[in-house]
């Protein structure tokens, strides 16, 4: 997520607090690591416990977007900053084992987001979501039209057994859900297990580079295998009345969470049938939602915004087989989330009074924008802030009290 210095406005935090060299920050698929793009390169860190794993400095430019592939040596880059190392319309696949670009994808317009998942590269442009194969010579597999998506909203399930993709629909406030495993034309590539693992499509000593120029004018609905773009079944969810600003898919691919540009409500849907499962209220004031994250066991959800606040919601409604018991019922509601004292009159009062509020929340130092993910301990959250700090907070499951465990400067 681009959490660098914002355009000055009320409520965006102290401008002096932002780290001028920081362009981008993102977690990997299981939140165990995070990467940052800077004006002169990139760095990789272990999230919890915090530790810098590696850094690469380039003499000729910055990295505006970086995407990790689990804990492997493969990353995807897009140039950015004062002097971009790569053009903003190109995605470069980097093999850190050989310190080389091994493949590149060129598009007609600027790339706003990139994510990697086993055998796929997913690229977001302002009105497109494009899927290519992850190999030495990438193939163009799918192209989907979207409504204006200036924030680059996109989510992929991070589990090894699911491949659910979520991105904005063609209509404002809609979400498109695609099960990539049901799509034809995808090659089977094993998930990398360690930092020394290499994709079968590339040998570390090879210095050849594959490239593809993607015609983003092609859409999935009008093309077939003969053109190299394959059909896909799409599930459409009417999630919000205004544009989608943030998305998250649970690791097992069963749930998708969304927030609109208004930023007051987070809605969670079943990815299979589109049924609304939860409606959670972040607050009443407008906010820019910068990240949404599910816990590994799907029992919690954390949300961060430009106001420097992180909210934690409980998603447990009943105890299932193999799950830890849900928090005991309290005055805040059976689910552990807070409710209005007037909820009993929800049929007579506006919908606001029936909302579920977070059972735990905290404000980061300097009140800068941030992204969040769950830590190695069940009741913990790791936050990456635009002032160049990583912070870990723990919270009480019953009372929602939050304590900062550590604070580290990563740039």
XYZ file of C-alpha atoms in Angstrom:
411
model
C 0.000 0.000 0.000
C 1.209 3.488 -0.817
C 1.495 4.954 2.680
C 3.990 7.686 1.852
C 3.443 11.396 2.312
C -0.167 12.325 1.428
C -1.559 15.467 -0.093
C -1.909 17.804 2.918
C -5.435 17.897 4.292
C -7.159 18.055 7.625
C -6.798 14.848 9.607
C -3.968 13.348 7.538
C -1.428 13.567 10.349
C 1.605 15.765 10.835
C 3.419 16.257 7.523
C 6.750 16.329 9.366
C 6.112 12.805 10.677
C 6.214 11.134 7.269
C 9.415 9.378 6.165
C 10.449 11.095 2.908
C 12.332 8.031 1.592
C 9.402 5.624 2.095
C 7.298 5.014 -1.020
C 5.490 1.741 -0.356
C 4.933 -0.916 2.311
C 3.244 -4.293 2.123
C 2.982 -7.595 3.976
C 3.504 -10.956 2.348
C 0.650 -13.457 2.066
C 0.693 -14.629 5.722
C 1.851 -11.329 7.320
C 5.024 -13.056 8.498
C 7.208 -10.684 6.470
C 6.897 -7.214 5.037
C 8.636 -5.311 2.268
C 9.141 -1.611 1.642
C 9.956 0.329 -1.506
C 12.172 3.385 -1.126
C 13.590 6.211 -3.213
C 16.708 4.073 -3.762
C 15.683 0.388 -3.552
C 13.808 -2.047 -1.334
C 14.089 -3.881 1.993
C 12.608 -7.070 3.463
C 11.813 -7.598 7.152
C 10.503 -10.356 9.382
C 7.343 -9.014 11.007
C 7.207 -10.692 14.426
C 9.761 -10.974 15.839
C 10.965 -7.886 14.008
C 14.222 -8.275 12.089
C 15.648 -6.836 8.898
C 16.343 -9.721 6.514
C 17.849 -7.952 3.529
C 18.134 -4.675 1.618
C 19.077 -3.740 -1.912
C 20.141 -0.231 -2.891
C 19.998 0.904 -6.533
C 22.004 3.800 -7.910
C 19.520 4.636 -10.624
C 16.101 5.007 -9.024
C 13.314 4.095 -6.632
C 10.757 1.306 -6.198
C 7.158 2.550 -5.991
C 5.451 -0.854 -5.665
C 6.870 -4.132 -4.351
C 5.045 -7.480 -4.059
C 6.334 -10.577 -2.269
C 5.762 -14.226 -3.187
C 5.430 -15.820 0.265
C 9.042 -16.079 1.577
C 10.627 -16.903 -1.761
C 13.388 -15.046 -3.578
C 10.919 -13.739 -6.165
C 9.440 -10.233 -5.979
C 7.584 -7.945 -8.370
C 8.542 -4.278 -8.790
C 7.120 -1.128 -10.324
C 9.263 1.979 -10.404
C 8.365 5.080 -8.399
C 9.583 8.098 -6.489
C 11.588 11.113 -7.626
C 13.616 9.027 -10.070
C 11.814 5.730 -10.849
C 14.099 2.780 -11.534
C 11.489 1.278 -13.887
C 8.679 2.845 -15.943
C 5.309 3.110 -14.142
C 3.640 0.977 -16.845
C 5.986 -2.006 -16.393
C 6.009 -4.859 -13.850
C 9.448 -6.376 -13.325
C 9.909 -9.855 -11.813
C 13.040 -9.885 -9.667
C 14.975 -13.008 -8.592
C 16.991 -12.068 -5.539
C 19.007 -15.294 -5.710
C 20.681 -13.976 -8.853
C 19.960 -10.249 -8.310
C 18.454 -10.033 -11.766
C 15.238 -9.105 -13.511
C 14.033 -12.384 -15.027
C 10.760 -11.251 -16.648
C 8.914 -8.047 -17.419
C 5.360 -7.138 -18.354
C 4.573 -3.921 -20.200
C 1.124 -2.299 -20.182
C -0.477 0.610 -21.992
C -1.119 2.608 -18.815
C 0.320 2.952 -15.309
C 0.233 0.020 -12.894
C -1.496 0.800 -9.578
C -1.113 -2.521 -7.756
C 0.544 -5.919 -8.176
C 0.116 -9.177 -6.292
C 1.743 -12.583 -6.723
C 0.269 -15.990 -5.999
C 1.997 -19.226 -6.952
C 1.519 -19.388 -10.743
C -0.038 -15.949 -11.276
C 0.793 -12.266 -11.472
C -2.231 -10.015 -10.923
C -1.939 -6.420 -12.103
C -4.346 -3.548 -11.473
C -4.741 -0.489 -13.660
C -7.283 2.292 -13.331
C -10.026 0.380 -15.168
C -8.513 -3.088 -15.571
C -7.533 -6.169 -13.612
C -5.141 -8.320 -15.649
C -3.894 -11.818 -14.815
C -0.744 -13.310 -16.325
C 1.105 -16.541 -15.714
C 4.090 -16.446 -13.376
C 6.870 -17.920 -15.488
C 9.974 -16.927 -17.393
C 7.839 -15.956 -20.404
C 4.554 -14.736 -18.867
C 1.292 -15.466 -20.691
C -1.726 -13.174 -20.700
C -4.528 -15.259 -19.153
C -7.390 -12.938 -18.173
C -8.443 -9.304 -18.415
C -11.403 -7.840 -16.523
C -12.917 -4.380 -16.800
C -13.577 -2.465 -13.586
C -15.021 0.835 -12.477
C -12.482 3.578 -11.761
C -10.038 2.050 -9.280
C -7.553 4.801 -8.514
C -6.591 3.165 -5.205
C -5.681 -0.113 -6.895
C -8.042 -2.142 -4.691
C -7.309 -5.860 -5.043
C -7.259 -8.955 -2.822
C -6.065 -12.542 -3.222
C -6.510 -15.418 -0.795
C -3.154 -16.305 0.729
C -3.774 -19.974 1.556
C -2.163 -22.790 -0.403
C -5.499 -24.502 -1.083
C -7.481 -21.557 -2.452
C -7.124 -18.990 -5.220
C -9.936 -16.483 -4.761
C -9.452 -13.101 -6.399
C -11.509 -10.006 -5.503
C -11.463 -6.637 -7.272
C -13.953 -3.821 -8.016
C -16.809 -4.499 -10.409
C -17.838 -2.518 -13.464
C -20.442 -0.664 -11.422
C -19.497 1.615 -8.551
C -19.549 -0.212 -5.196
C -19.656 -3.706 -6.731
C -17.094 -6.475 -6.178
C -16.092 -9.144 -8.683
C -15.104 -12.541 -7.244
C -13.193 -15.036 -9.396
C -12.078 -18.548 -8.402
C -8.835 -18.821 -10.345
C -8.588 -22.568 -9.761
C -11.725 -23.030 -11.856
C -10.187 -21.144 -14.796
C -8.575 -23.059 -17.636
C -5.154 -22.355 -19.065
C -3.213 -22.171 -15.781
C 0.022 -24.087 -15.414
C 0.736 -25.991 -12.203
C 3.594 -24.423 -10.269
C 4.588 -25.520 -6.793
C 4.386 -22.978 -3.960
C 7.858 -21.892 -2.854
C 8.618 -23.015 0.695
C 11.747 -21.052 1.606
C 13.882 -18.104 0.605
C 16.193 -20.412 -1.315
C 13.407 -22.027 -3.318
C 13.279 -21.143 -7.009
C 10.267 -21.382 -9.268
C 10.487 -24.300 -11.695
C 10.248 -21.799 -14.545
C 13.631 -20.221 -13.775
C 17.171 -21.301 -12.993
C 19.206 -18.917 -10.868
C 22.193 -18.912 -13.258
C 20.154 -17.939 -16.266
C 20.420 -14.253 -17.179
C 17.858 -14.282 -19.985
C 14.776 -12.133 -19.568
C 11.255 -12.954 -20.716
C 8.887 -10.150 -21.615
C 5.281 -9.610 -22.590
C 3.466 -6.568 -23.895
C -0.111 -6.747 -22.654
C -2.944 -5.328 -24.723
C -5.180 -4.068 -21.933
C -7.989 -3.448 -24.391
C -8.897 -7.166 -24.328
C -11.684 -8.205 -21.963
C -12.439 -11.627 -20.529
C -16.012 -11.661 -21.745
C -15.128 -11.356 -25.434
C -12.077 -13.566 -25.750
C -11.271 -17.248 -25.627
C -8.367 -19.705 -25.568
C -7.507 -19.005 -29.202
C -6.409 -15.469 -28.306
C -4.475 -16.522 -25.207
C -7.051 -15.046 -22.795
C -9.234 -17.581 -21.036
C -12.850 -17.350 -19.830
C -13.699 -17.232 -16.126
C -16.816 -17.481 -13.978
C -17.441 -14.230 -12.083
C -19.557 -13.718 -8.972
C -20.790 -10.120 -8.603
C -21.541 -8.660 -5.149
C -23.303 -5.296 -4.714
C -21.375 -4.261 -1.613
C -21.570 -0.459 -1.272
C -23.237 2.607 -2.731
C -19.896 4.371 -3.325
C -16.599 3.256 -4.853
C -14.596 0.400 -3.319
C -11.471 1.622 -1.522
C -10.120 -1.521 0.185
C -10.553 -5.290 -0.081
C -9.350 -8.392 1.769
C -9.940 -12.099 1.210
C -9.561 -14.655 4.000
C -6.708 -17.142 3.663
C -9.096 -19.997 2.874
C -10.971 -17.870 0.325
C -14.394 -18.228 1.968
C -14.886 -14.544 2.908
C -14.261 -11.149 1.344
C -14.226 -7.885 3.327
C -14.728 -4.490 1.708
C -14.787 -0.804 2.539
C -16.014 2.074 0.406
C -14.484 5.512 -0.095
C -16.719 6.757 2.717
C -14.813 4.513 5.147
C -17.441 4.148 7.881
C -18.598 0.554 7.282
C -16.790 -2.701 6.565
C -18.946 -5.434 5.062
C -18.019 -9.115 4.928
C -19.549 -11.466 2.362
C -19.490 -15.160 1.558
C -17.408 -15.466 -1.624
C -19.434 -18.463 -2.867
C -22.960 -17.056 -2.746
C -22.455 -13.342 -1.980
C -24.418 -13.501 1.282
C -23.736 -10.664 3.759
C -22.152 -12.192 6.879
C -21.162 -9.137 8.925
C -21.605 -5.370 8.801
C -19.033 -3.641 11.003
C -18.808 0.052 11.818
C -15.401 1.710 11.995
C -16.829 5.104 12.968
C -19.130 7.912 11.896
C -16.574 10.288 10.328
C -15.344 9.821 6.786
C -11.947 8.087 6.585
C -9.605 6.581 4.004
C -9.305 2.861 4.744
C -5.758 1.741 3.984
C -5.890 -1.934 4.875
C -8.184 -4.747 5.966
C -6.822 -8.075 7.219
C -8.342 -11.355 8.361
C -6.692 -13.364 11.124
C -5.350 -16.784 10.017
C -8.270 -18.577 11.710
C -10.900 -16.149 10.322
C -12.084 -15.157 13.815
C -10.813 -11.564 13.786
C -10.583 -8.652 11.394
C -8.343 -5.592 11.722
C -8.812 -2.331 9.834
C -6.514 0.691 9.547
C -7.099 4.174 8.187
C -5.498 7.528 7.447
C -6.549 8.713 10.897
C -3.828 6.560 12.471
C -6.354 4.255 14.120
C -6.585 0.467 14.005
C -9.850 -1.317 14.859
C -10.127 -5.015 15.713
C -13.447 -6.817 15.239
C -14.537 -10.240 16.408
C -16.096 -12.458 13.713
C -16.954 -15.483 15.851
C -20.675 -16.129 16.184
C -20.455 -19.636 17.546
C -17.783 -22.128 18.447
C -16.918 -24.501 15.629
C -14.996 -27.749 15.580
C -11.305 -27.185 16.225
C -11.768 -23.475 16.997
C -10.898 -21.739 20.213
C -13.904 -20.624 22.279
C -15.362 -17.244 21.396
C -15.082 -14.443 23.964
C -17.626 -14.760 26.741
C -20.869 -12.766 26.262
C -20.599 -9.291 27.741
C -22.561 -6.069 27.821
C -20.916 -5.223 24.515
C -22.831 -7.983 22.736
C -22.783 -11.743 22.197
C -20.149 -11.541 19.472
C -17.727 -9.560 21.659
C -18.132 -6.430 19.493
C -19.725 -3.303 20.934
C -23.323 -2.349 20.140
C -25.508 0.670 20.760
C -27.547 0.602 23.967
C -30.563 1.271 21.746
C -30.055 -1.831 19.606
C -33.292 -3.305 20.985
C -35.091 -0.551 19.013
C -33.261 -1.300 15.744
C -36.521 -1.763 13.842
C -37.616 1.762 14.754
C -34.324 3.660 14.622
C -31.835 4.288 11.761
C -29.482 1.450 10.820
C -26.636 3.143 12.714
C -28.086 1.919 16.016
C -27.893 -1.749 14.992
C -24.217 -1.573 13.968
C -21.415 -3.660 15.449
C -18.419 -1.634 16.626
C -14.862 -2.863 17.197
C -14.202 -4.532 20.546
C -10.602 -3.219 20.531
C -8.950 -0.208 18.933
C -5.831 1.886 19.323
C -4.153 4.944 17.811
C -0.580 4.773 16.508
C 2.075 7.333 17.364
C 2.006 10.542 15.279
C -1.471 9.570 13.974
C -0.136 8.817 10.495
C -1.697 6.504 7.975
C -0.797 2.868 8.315
C -1.470 -0.711 7.252
C -2.018 -3.646 9.603
C -1.776 -7.433 9.813
C -2.035 -9.997 12.572
C 1.093 -10.939 14.501
C 2.499 -14.348 15.397
C 0.410 -14.384 18.587
C -3.362 -14.684 18.251
C -4.197 -11.470 20.127
C -1.651 -9.233 18.431
C -1.462 -6.841 15.481
C 1.608 -5.522 13.634
C 1.280 -2.054 12.101
C 3.437 -0.433 9.404
C 3.280 3.358 9.525
C 4.053 6.118 7.046
C 6.538 7.641 9.471
C 8.796 4.629 8.837
C 7.966 2.672 11.987
C 6.721 -0.840 12.681
C 4.705 -1.305 15.855
C 3.206 -4.321 17.598
C 0.111 -4.128 19.783
C -1.551 -6.818 21.878
C -5.184 -6.716 22.948
C -7.343 -8.345 25.593
C -9.993 -10.678 24.136
C -12.578 -9.790 26.761
C -12.165 -6.117 27.600
C -10.443 -4.953 24.432
C -7.584 -3.208 26.233
C -4.605 -2.589 23.923
C -0.913 -2.363 24.840
C 1.998 -1.474 22.590
C 4.587 -4.275 22.802
C 7.343 -2.738 20.698
C 8.202 0.128 18.350
C 10.879 -0.101 15.652
C 12.160 2.355 13.043
C 12.652 0.555 9.712
C 13.697 3.544 7.606
